[in-house]
PDB file of C-alpha atoms in Angstrom:
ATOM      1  CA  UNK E   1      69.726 116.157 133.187  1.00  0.00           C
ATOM      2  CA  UNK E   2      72.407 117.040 130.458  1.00  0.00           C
ATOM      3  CA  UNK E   3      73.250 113.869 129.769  1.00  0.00           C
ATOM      4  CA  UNK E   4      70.002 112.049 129.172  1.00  0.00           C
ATOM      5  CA  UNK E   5      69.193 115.308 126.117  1.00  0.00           C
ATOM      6  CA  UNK E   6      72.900 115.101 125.135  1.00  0.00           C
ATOM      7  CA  UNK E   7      72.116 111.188 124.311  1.00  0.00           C
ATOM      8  CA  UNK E   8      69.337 112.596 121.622  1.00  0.00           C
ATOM      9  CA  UNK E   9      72.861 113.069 119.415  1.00  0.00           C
ATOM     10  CA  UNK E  10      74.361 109.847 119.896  1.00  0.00           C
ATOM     11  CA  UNK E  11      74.403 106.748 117.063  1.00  0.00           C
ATOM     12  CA  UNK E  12      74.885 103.784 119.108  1.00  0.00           C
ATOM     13  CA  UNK E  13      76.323 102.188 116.025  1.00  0.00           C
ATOM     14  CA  UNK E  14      76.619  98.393 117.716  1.00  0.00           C
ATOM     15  CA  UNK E  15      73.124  98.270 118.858  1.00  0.00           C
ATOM     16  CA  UNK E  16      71.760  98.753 115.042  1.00  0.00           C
ATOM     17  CA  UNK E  17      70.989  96.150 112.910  1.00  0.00           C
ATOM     18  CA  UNK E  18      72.417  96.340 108.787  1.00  0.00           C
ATOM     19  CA  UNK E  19      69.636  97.500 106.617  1.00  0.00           C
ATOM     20  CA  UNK E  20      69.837  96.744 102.956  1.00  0.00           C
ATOM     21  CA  UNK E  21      70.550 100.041 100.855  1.00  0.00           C
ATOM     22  CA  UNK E  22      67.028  99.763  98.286  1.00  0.00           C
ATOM     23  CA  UNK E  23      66.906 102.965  95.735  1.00  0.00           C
ATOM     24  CA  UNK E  24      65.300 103.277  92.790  1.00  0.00           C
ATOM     25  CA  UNK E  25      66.490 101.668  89.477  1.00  0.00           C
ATOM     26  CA  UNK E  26      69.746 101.491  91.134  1.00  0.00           C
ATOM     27  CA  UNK E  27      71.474  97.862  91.776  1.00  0.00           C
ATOM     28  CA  UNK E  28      72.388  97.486  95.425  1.00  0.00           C
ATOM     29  CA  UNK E  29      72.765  94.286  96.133  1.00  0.00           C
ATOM     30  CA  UNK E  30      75.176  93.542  99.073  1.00  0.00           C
ATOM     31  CA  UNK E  31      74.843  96.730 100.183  1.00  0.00           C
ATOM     32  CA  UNK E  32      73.871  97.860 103.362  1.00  0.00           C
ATOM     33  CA  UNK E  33      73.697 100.668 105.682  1.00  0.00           C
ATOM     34  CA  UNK E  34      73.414 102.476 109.501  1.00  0.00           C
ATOM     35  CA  UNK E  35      72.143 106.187 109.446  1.00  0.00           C
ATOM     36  CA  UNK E  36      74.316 108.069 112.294  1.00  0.00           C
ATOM     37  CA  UNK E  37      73.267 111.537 111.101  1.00  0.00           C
ATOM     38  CA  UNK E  38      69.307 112.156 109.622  1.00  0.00           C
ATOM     39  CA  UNK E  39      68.809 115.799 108.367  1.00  0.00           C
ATOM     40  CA  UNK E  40      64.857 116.156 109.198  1.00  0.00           C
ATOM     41  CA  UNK E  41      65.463 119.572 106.532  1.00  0.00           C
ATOM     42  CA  UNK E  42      66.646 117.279 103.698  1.00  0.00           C
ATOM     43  CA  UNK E  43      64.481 114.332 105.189  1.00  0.00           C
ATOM     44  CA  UNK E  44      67.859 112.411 103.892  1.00  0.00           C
ATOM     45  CA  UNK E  45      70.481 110.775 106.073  1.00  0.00           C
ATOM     46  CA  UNK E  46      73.640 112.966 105.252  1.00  0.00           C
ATOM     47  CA  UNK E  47      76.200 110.673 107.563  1.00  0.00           C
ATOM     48  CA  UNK E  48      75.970 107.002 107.686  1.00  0.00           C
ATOM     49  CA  UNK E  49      78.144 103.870 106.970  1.00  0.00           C
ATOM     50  CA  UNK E  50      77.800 101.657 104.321  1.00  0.00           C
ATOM     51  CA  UNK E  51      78.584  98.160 104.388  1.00  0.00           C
ATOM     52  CA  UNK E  52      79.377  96.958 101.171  1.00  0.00           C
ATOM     53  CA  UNK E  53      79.726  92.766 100.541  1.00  0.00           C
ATOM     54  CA  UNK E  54      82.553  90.987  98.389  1.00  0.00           C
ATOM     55  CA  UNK E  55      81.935  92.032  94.887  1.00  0.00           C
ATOM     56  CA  UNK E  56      79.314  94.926  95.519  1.00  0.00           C
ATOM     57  CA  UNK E  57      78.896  97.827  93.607  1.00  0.00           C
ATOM     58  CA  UNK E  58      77.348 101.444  93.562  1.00  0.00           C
ATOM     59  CA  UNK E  59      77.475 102.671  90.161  1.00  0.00           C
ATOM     60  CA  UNK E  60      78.493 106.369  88.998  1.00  0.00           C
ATOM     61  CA  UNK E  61      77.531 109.197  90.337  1.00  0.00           C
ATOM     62  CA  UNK E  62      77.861 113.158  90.897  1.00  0.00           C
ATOM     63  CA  UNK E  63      78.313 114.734  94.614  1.00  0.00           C
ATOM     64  CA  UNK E  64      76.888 117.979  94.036  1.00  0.00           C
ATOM     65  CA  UNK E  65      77.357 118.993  97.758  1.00  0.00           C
ATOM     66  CA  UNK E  66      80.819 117.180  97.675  1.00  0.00           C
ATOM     67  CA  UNK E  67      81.381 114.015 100.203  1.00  0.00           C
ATOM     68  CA  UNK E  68      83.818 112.777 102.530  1.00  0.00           C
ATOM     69  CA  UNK E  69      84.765 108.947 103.269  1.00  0.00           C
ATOM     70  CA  UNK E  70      86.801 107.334 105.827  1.00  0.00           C
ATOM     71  CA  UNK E  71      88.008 103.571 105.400  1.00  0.00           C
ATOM     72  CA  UNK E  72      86.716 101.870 108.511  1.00  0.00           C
ATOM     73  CA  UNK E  73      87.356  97.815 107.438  1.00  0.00           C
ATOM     74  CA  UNK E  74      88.284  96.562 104.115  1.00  0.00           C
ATOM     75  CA  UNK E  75      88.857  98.245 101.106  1.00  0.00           C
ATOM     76  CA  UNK E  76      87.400 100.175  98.285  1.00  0.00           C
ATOM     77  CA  UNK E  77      87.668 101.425  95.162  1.00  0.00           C
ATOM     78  CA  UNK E  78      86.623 104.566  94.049  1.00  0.00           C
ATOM     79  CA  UNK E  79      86.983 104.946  90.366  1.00  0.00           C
ATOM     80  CA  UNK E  80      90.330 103.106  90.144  1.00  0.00           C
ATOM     81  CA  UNK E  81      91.735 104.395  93.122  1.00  0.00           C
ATOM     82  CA  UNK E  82      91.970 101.773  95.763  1.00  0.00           C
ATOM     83  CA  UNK E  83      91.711 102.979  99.264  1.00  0.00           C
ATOM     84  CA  UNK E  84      91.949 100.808 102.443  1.00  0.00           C
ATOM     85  CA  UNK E  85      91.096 100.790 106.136  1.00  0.00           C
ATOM     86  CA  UNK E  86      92.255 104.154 107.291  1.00  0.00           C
ATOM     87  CA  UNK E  87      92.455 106.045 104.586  1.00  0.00           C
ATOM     88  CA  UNK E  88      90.207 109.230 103.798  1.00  0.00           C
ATOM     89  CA  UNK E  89      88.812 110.546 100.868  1.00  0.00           C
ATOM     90  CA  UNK E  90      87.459 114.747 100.565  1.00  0.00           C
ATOM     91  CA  UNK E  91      85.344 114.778  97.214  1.00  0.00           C
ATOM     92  CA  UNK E  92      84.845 117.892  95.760  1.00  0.00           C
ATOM     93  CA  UNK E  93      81.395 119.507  94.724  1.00  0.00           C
ATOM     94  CA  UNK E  94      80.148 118.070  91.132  1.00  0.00           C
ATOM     95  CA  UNK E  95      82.642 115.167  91.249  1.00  0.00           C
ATOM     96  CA  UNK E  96      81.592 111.666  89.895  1.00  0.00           C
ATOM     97  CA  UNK E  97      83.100 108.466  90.672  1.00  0.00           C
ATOM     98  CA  UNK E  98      81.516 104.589  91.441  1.00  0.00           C
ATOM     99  CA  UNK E  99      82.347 102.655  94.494  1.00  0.00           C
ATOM    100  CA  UNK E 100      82.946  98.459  94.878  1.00  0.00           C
ATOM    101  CA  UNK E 101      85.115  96.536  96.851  1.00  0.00           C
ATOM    102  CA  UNK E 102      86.396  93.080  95.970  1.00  0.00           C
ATOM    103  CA  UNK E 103      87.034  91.878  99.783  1.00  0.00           C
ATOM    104  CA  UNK E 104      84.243  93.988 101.503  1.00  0.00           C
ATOM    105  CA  UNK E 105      84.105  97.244 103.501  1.00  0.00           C
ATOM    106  CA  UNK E 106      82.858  99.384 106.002  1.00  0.00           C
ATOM    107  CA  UNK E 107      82.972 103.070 104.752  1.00  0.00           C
ATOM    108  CA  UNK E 108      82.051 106.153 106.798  1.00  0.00           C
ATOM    109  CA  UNK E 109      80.041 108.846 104.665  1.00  0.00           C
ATOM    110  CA  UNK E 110      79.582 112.584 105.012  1.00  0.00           C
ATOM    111  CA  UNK E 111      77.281 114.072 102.096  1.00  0.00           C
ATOM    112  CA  UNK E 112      75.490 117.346 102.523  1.00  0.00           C
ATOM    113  CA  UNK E 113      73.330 116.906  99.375  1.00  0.00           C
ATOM    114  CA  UNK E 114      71.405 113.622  97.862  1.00  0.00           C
ATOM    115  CA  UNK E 115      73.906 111.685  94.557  1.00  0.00           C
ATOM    116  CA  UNK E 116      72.560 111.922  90.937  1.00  0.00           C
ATOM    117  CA  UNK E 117      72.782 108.592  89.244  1.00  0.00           C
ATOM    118  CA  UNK E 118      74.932 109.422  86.314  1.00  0.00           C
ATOM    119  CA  UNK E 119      72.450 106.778  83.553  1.00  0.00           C
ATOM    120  CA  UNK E 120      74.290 105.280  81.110  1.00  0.00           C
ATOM    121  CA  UNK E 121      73.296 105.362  77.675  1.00  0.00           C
TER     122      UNK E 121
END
């Protein structure tokens, strides 16, 4: 009996398909995503992975709940720092930073509180 209500908290991660990440006036393209974690509070997904293709982008941004990423294939860069498979990254509350990768990447996220778009001018 435990097990079938402990499965109620599992993302079975390889029987999801990719959906493409669409937000508002934002470019996306070759991103996509798999929700492991929806907060029905926030009615926001606060852990997923995003799948980002060769050359995609997401632009600037502020983490006013902070965020945490962990390298799962590929590479990234956030800002200029390059980070690859592996590697983890603990933003801070208020931070701001963009994300692309060059190869393409699989990047676990962890953020408690929806981005603001940081609109350029």
């Amino acid at each position: 009996m435990e097990s079938n209500s402990f499965m109620k908290y599992v993302a079975n991660t390889s029987s999801m398909d990719w959906k493409p990440l669409v937000e508002d006036n934002v470019d996306t393209r070759g991103i996509f995503y798999k929700v492991l974690h929806y907060d029905e509070e926030q009615q926001r997904p606060t852990t997923f992975i995003l799948k980002f293709d060769e050359g995609a982008s997401y632009p600037l941004h502020i983490h006013p709940g902070g965020e945490e990423a962990f390298i799962l294939e590929g590479e990234a860069y956030f800002n200029e720092t390059k980070l690859i498979k592996g590697d983890y990254l603990f933003t801070p509350k208020n931070y701001k930073h963009s994300v692309r990768s060059e190869t393409g990447c699989q990047i676990l996220f962890i953020v408690p509180e929806e981005v603001e778009i940081v609109k350029s001018k």
